[in-house]
XYZ file of C-alpha atoms in Angstrom:
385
model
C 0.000 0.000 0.000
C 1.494 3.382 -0.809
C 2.937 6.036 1.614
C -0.239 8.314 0.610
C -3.008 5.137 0.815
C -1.538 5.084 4.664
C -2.199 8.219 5.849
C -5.140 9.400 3.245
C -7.262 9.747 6.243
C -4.934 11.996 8.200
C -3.789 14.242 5.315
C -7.992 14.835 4.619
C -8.971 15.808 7.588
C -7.048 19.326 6.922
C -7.553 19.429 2.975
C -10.124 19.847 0.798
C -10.648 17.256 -1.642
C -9.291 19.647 -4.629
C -6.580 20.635 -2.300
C -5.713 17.060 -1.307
C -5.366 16.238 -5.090
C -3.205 18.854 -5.796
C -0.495 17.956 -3.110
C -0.972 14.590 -4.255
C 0.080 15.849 -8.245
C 3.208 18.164 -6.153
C 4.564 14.649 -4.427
C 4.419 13.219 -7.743
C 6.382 16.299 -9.293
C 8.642 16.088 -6.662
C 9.601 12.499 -7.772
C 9.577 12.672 -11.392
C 10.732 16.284 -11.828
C 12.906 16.891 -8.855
C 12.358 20.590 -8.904
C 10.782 22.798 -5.988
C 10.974 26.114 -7.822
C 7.293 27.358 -7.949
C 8.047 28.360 -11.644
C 8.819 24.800 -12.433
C 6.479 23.476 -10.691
C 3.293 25.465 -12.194
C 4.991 24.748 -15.714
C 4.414 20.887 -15.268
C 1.299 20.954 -13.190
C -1.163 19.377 -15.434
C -4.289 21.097 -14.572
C -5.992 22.311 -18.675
C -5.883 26.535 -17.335
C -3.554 28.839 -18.077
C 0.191 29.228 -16.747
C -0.273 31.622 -14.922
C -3.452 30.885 -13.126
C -1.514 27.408 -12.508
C 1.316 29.610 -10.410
C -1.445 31.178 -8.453
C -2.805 27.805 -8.083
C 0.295 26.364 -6.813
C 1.004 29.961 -4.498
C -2.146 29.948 -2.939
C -1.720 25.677 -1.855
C 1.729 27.050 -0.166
C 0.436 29.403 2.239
C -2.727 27.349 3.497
C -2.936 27.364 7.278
C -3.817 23.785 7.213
C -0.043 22.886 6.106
C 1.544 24.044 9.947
C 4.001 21.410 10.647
C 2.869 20.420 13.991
C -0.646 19.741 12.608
C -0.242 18.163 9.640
C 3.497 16.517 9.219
C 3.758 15.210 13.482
C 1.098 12.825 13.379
C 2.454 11.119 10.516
C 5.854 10.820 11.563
C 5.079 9.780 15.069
C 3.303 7.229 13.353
C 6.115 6.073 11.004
C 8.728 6.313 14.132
C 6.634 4.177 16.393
C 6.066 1.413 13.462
C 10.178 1.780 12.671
C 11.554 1.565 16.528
C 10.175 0.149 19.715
C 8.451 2.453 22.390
C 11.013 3.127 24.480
C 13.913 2.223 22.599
C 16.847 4.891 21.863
C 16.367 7.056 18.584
C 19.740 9.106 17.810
C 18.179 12.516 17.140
C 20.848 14.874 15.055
C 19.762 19.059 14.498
C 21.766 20.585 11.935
C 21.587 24.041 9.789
C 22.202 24.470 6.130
C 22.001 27.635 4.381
C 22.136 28.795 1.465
C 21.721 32.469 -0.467
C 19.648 34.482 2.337
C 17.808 31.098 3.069
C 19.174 29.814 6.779
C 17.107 25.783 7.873
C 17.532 24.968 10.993
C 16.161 21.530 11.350
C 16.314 18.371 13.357
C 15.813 14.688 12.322
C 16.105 11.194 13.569
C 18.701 8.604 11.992
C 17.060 5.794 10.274
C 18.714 2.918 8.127
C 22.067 5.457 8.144
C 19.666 8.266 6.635
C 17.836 11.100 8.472
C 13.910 11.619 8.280
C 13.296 15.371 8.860
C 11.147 15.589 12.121
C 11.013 19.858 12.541
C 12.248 22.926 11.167
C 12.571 26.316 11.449
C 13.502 29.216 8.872
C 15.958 31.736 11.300
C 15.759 35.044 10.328
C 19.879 35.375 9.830
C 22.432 34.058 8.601
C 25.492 32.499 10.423
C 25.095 30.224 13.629
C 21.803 29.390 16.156
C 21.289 30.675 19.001
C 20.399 28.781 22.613
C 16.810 30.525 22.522
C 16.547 29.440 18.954
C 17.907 25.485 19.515
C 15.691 25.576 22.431
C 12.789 26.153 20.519
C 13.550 23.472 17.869
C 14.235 20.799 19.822
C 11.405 21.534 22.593
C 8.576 20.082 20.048
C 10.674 16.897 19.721
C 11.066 15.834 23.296
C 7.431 16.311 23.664
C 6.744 14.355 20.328
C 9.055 11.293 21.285
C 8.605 11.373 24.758
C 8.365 7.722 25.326
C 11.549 7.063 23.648
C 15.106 7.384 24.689
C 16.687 10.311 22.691
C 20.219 10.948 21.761
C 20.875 14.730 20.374
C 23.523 15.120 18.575
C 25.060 18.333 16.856
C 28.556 19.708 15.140
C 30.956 22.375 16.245
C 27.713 24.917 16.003
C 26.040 23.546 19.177
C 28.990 24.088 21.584
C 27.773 25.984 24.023
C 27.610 24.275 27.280
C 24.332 26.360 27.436
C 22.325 23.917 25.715
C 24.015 20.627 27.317
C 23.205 22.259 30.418
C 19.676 23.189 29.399
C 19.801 19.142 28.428
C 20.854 17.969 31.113
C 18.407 19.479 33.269
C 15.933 17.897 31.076
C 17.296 14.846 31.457
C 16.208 14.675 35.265
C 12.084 14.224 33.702
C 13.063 12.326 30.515
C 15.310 9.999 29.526
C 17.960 12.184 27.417
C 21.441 12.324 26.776
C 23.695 14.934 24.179
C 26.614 14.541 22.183
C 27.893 18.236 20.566
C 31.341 18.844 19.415
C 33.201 21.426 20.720
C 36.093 23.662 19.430
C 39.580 23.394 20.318
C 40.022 26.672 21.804
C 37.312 25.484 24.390
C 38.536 26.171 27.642
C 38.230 22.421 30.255
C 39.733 21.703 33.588
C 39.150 18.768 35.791
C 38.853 19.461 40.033
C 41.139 22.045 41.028
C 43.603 21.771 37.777
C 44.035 24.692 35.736
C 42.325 25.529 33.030
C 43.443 24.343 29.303
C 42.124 24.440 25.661
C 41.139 20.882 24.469
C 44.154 21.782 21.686
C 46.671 21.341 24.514
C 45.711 17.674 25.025
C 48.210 16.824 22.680
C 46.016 14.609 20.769
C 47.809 12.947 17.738
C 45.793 10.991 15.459
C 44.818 7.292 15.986
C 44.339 8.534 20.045
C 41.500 8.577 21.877
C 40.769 9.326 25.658
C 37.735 10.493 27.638
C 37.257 12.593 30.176
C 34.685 12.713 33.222
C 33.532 14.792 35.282
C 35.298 18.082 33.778
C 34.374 21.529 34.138
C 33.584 22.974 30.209
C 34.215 26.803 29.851
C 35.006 28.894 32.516
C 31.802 30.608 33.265
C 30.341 29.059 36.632
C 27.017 27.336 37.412
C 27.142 24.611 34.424
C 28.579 21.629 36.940
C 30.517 19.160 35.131
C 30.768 16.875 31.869
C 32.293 13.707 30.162
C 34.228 14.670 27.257
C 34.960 11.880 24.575
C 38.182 12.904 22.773
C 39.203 11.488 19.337
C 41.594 11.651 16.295
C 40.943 9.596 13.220
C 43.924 7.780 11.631
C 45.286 8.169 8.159
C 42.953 6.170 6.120
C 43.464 5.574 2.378
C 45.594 8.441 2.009
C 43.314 10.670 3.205
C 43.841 12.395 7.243
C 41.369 14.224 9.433
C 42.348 17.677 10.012
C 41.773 18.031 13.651
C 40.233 15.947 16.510
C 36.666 15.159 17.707
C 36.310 16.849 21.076
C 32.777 15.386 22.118
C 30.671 17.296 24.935
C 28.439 14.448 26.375
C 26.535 13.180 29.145
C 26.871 9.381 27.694
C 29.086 6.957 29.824
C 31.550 5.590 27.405
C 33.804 6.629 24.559
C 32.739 3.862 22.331
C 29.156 4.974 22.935
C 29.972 8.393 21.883
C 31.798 8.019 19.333
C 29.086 4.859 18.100
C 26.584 7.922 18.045
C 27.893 11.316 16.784
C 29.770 9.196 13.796
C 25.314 9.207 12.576
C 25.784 12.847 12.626
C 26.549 12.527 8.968
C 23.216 11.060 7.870
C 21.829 14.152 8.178
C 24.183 15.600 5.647
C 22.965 13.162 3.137
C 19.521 14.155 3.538
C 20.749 17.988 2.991
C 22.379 17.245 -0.242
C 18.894 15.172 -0.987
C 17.296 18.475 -0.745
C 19.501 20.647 -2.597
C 21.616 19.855 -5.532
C 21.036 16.155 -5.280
C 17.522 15.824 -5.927
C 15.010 17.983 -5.098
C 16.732 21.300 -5.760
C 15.858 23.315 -2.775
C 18.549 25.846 -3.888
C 16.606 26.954 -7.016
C 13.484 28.118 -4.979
C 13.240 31.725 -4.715
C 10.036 31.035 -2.503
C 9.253 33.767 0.348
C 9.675 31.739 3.973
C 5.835 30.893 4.497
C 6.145 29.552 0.963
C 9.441 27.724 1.299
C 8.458 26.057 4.709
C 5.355 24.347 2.492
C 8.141 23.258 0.422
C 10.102 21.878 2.693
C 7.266 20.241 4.214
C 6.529 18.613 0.543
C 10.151 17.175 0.659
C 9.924 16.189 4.043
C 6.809 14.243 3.032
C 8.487 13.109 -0.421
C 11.527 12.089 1.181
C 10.362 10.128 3.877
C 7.743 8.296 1.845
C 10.396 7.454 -0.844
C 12.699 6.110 1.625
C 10.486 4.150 3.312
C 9.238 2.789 -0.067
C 12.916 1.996 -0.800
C 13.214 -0.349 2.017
C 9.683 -2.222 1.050
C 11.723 -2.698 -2.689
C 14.393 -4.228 -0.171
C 12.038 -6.770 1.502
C 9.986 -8.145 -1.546
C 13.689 -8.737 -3.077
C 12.757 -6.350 -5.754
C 15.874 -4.165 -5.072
C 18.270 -6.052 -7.726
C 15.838 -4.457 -10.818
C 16.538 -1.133 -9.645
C 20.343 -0.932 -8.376
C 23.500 -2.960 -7.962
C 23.198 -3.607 -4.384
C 25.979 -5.073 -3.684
C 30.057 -5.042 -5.141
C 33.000 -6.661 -4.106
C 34.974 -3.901 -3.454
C 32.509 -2.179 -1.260
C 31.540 -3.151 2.429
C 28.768 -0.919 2.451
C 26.099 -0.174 0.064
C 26.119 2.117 -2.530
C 22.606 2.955 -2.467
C 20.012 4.144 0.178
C 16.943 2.983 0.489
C 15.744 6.714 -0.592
C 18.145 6.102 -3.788
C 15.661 2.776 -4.432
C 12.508 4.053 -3.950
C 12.993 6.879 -6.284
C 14.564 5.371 -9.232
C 12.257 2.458 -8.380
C 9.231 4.868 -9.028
C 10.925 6.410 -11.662
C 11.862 3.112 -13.616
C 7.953 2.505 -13.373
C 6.967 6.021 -14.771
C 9.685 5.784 -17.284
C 7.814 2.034 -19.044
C 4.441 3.837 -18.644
C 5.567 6.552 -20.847
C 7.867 4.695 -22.802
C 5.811 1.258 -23.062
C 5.111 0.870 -26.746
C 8.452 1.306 -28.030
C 9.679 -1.278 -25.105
C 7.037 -3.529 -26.878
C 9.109 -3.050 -29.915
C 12.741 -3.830 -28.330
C 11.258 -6.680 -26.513
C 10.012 -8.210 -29.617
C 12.971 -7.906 -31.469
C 15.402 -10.155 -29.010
C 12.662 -13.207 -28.664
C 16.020 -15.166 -26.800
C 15.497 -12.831 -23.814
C 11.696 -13.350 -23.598
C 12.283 -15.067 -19.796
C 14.632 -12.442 -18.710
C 11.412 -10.117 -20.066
C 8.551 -11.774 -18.045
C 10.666 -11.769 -15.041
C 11.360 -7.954 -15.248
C 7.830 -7.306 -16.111
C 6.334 -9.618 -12.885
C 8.736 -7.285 -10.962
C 7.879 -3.890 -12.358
C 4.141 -5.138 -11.573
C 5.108 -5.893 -7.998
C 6.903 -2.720 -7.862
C 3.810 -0.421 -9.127
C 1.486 -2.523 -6.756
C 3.973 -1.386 -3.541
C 4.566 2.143 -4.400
């Protein structure tokens, strides 16, 4: 059953039935077209009026009040977290930013099958770094959305401030909660009554590792004390880190940290998902009530093609759409969002192209088993997505 089939109850109860059809004809564009510029968009929206009238269309969809996030994307992802992971088990949670132009995203997300599903975002009204009030205000949603699971937070360099692993900490006492945010060399740590020194004056070297407990972060007072997981990646295939992990955490164990943060990077993936890798982000020239409907549409789109990239997976239907696996690799070369869309896309592509297939199947009768075979599969395919 498809991603929309699921939740087609949900997703009605705040849209019309016109309006309902037309982010059902967006999705598809999303997939086929991989373009989120409203100009794009309106020129492939196949509704018979003119193209203009189709951009107004498309305009007015964006800035519905039905579309909030908290009303209309939470419920569904709840739903798809609790199917994906146990109640109560531990979901590594990672908030990142990515900006581009005047456009700043501050978002978080939770790592799935070594991808990120986009859980909540916010549009800051600057460029350059968060602020505490502003992280705060993110992540607040999401402990009250997952609050029967254990959460990991992790962030990059940008979430230093002992501020919000403070702030985290205190939460930690009504929820179960730890944090794992890199910190900057020139950060300032002492343990007991030693003096102060910059993490750089650990004289990590790379291949080391160490962790620290119980070590006072900064030296503004009132924060109380930290662990502080400490690592520098070896030379690996020529290539060699330029500088150590320093790892601000409340987790018990160096392995554990450094098992956690390394899913930082998911997140990344999903970023370059949205931008230049598939769905274009950068192009849109949207104003910010417009462009968080967007990125609502590719948090849908994403999720729902991922999750219909790992159903290719289980019915063994993968092979037909990728190589999955290579001896020279240890890990795959494709995600299960990578399968789901050229899945659907492979489908689209014989719909439009059918007859002449016809015409290249009939001429190499030899292969006419290797043909039925693809065919059952392309029918299983269409029948999942």
């Amino acid at each position: 059953m498809s991603f929309l089939a699921v939740y087609e109850s949900h997703f009605t109860k705040h849209l019309t039935q016109t309006q309902f059809e037309a982010f059902r004809i967006l999705l598809w564009l999303l997939t086929v077209h991989k373009q989120v510029g409203i100009e794009r968009l309106a020129a492939c929206f196949p509704l018979p009026i003119l193209y203009q009238s189709r951009r107004k269309h498309i305009q007015r969809f964006l800035v519905l009040s039905a579309l909030a996030i908290p009303r209309f994307w939470f419920p569904v992802i709840k739903a798809i977290i609790c199917k994906e992971f146990k109640t109560g088990s531990r979901l590594i949670i990672t908030i990142d930013r990515t900006q581009w132009k005047d456009k700043n995203v501050f978002m978080v997300a939770v790592i799935w099958k070594k991808r990120a599903l986009p859980i909540y975002w916010t549009l800051l009204g600057k460029r350059g770094a968060s602020r505490l009030s502003e992280q705060q205000a993110l992540i607040k949603p999401v402990l009250c959305l997952l609050k029967n699971y254990e959460l990991v937070i992790l962030g990059d360099r940008e979430f230093h401030s002992v501020k919000s692993a403070y702030w985290l900490k205190q939460k930690s006492k009504k929820q179960k909660l730890f944090f794992a945010f890199r910190q900057k060399q020139g950060t300032n740590q002492k343990k007991d009554d030693e003096d102060y020194q910059t993490f750089s004056q650990l004289g990590m070297k790379p291949g080391m590792k160490m962790f620290l407990t119980g070590v006072s972060v900064t030296k503004n007072k009132g924060f109380g004390n930290f662990n502080v997981g400490a690592y520098w990646k070896r030379k690996y295939k020529g290539k060699q880190e330029k500088e150590p992990w320093f790892i601000l955490t409340n987790l018990d164990s160096l392995s554990e940290v450094l098992k956690v943060y390394r899913a930082r990077a998911d997140i990344e993936a999903m970023f370059k998902d949205c931008k230049t890798g598939c769905y274009n982000l950068e192009g849109s020239k949207a104003n910010n009530k417009r462009l968080n409907s967007l990125i609502l549409l590719i948090a849908i789109a994403c999720t729902a093609t991922s999750l219909k990239g790992k159903t290719f997976r289980q019915i063994n239907q993968g092979k037909y759409i990728a190589r999955l696996t290579e001896k020279s690799r240890r890990d795959r070369r494709h995600s299960n969002f990578w399968i789901g869309l050229y899945g659907s896309l492979w489908i689209h592509a014989w719909e439009f192209c059918s007859d002449f297939i016809s015409i290249m199947m009939s001429n190499n009768p030899q292969k006419l088993n290797n043909y039925k075979k693809g065919l059952q599969a392309m029918s299983i395919i269409d029948k999942t997505a």
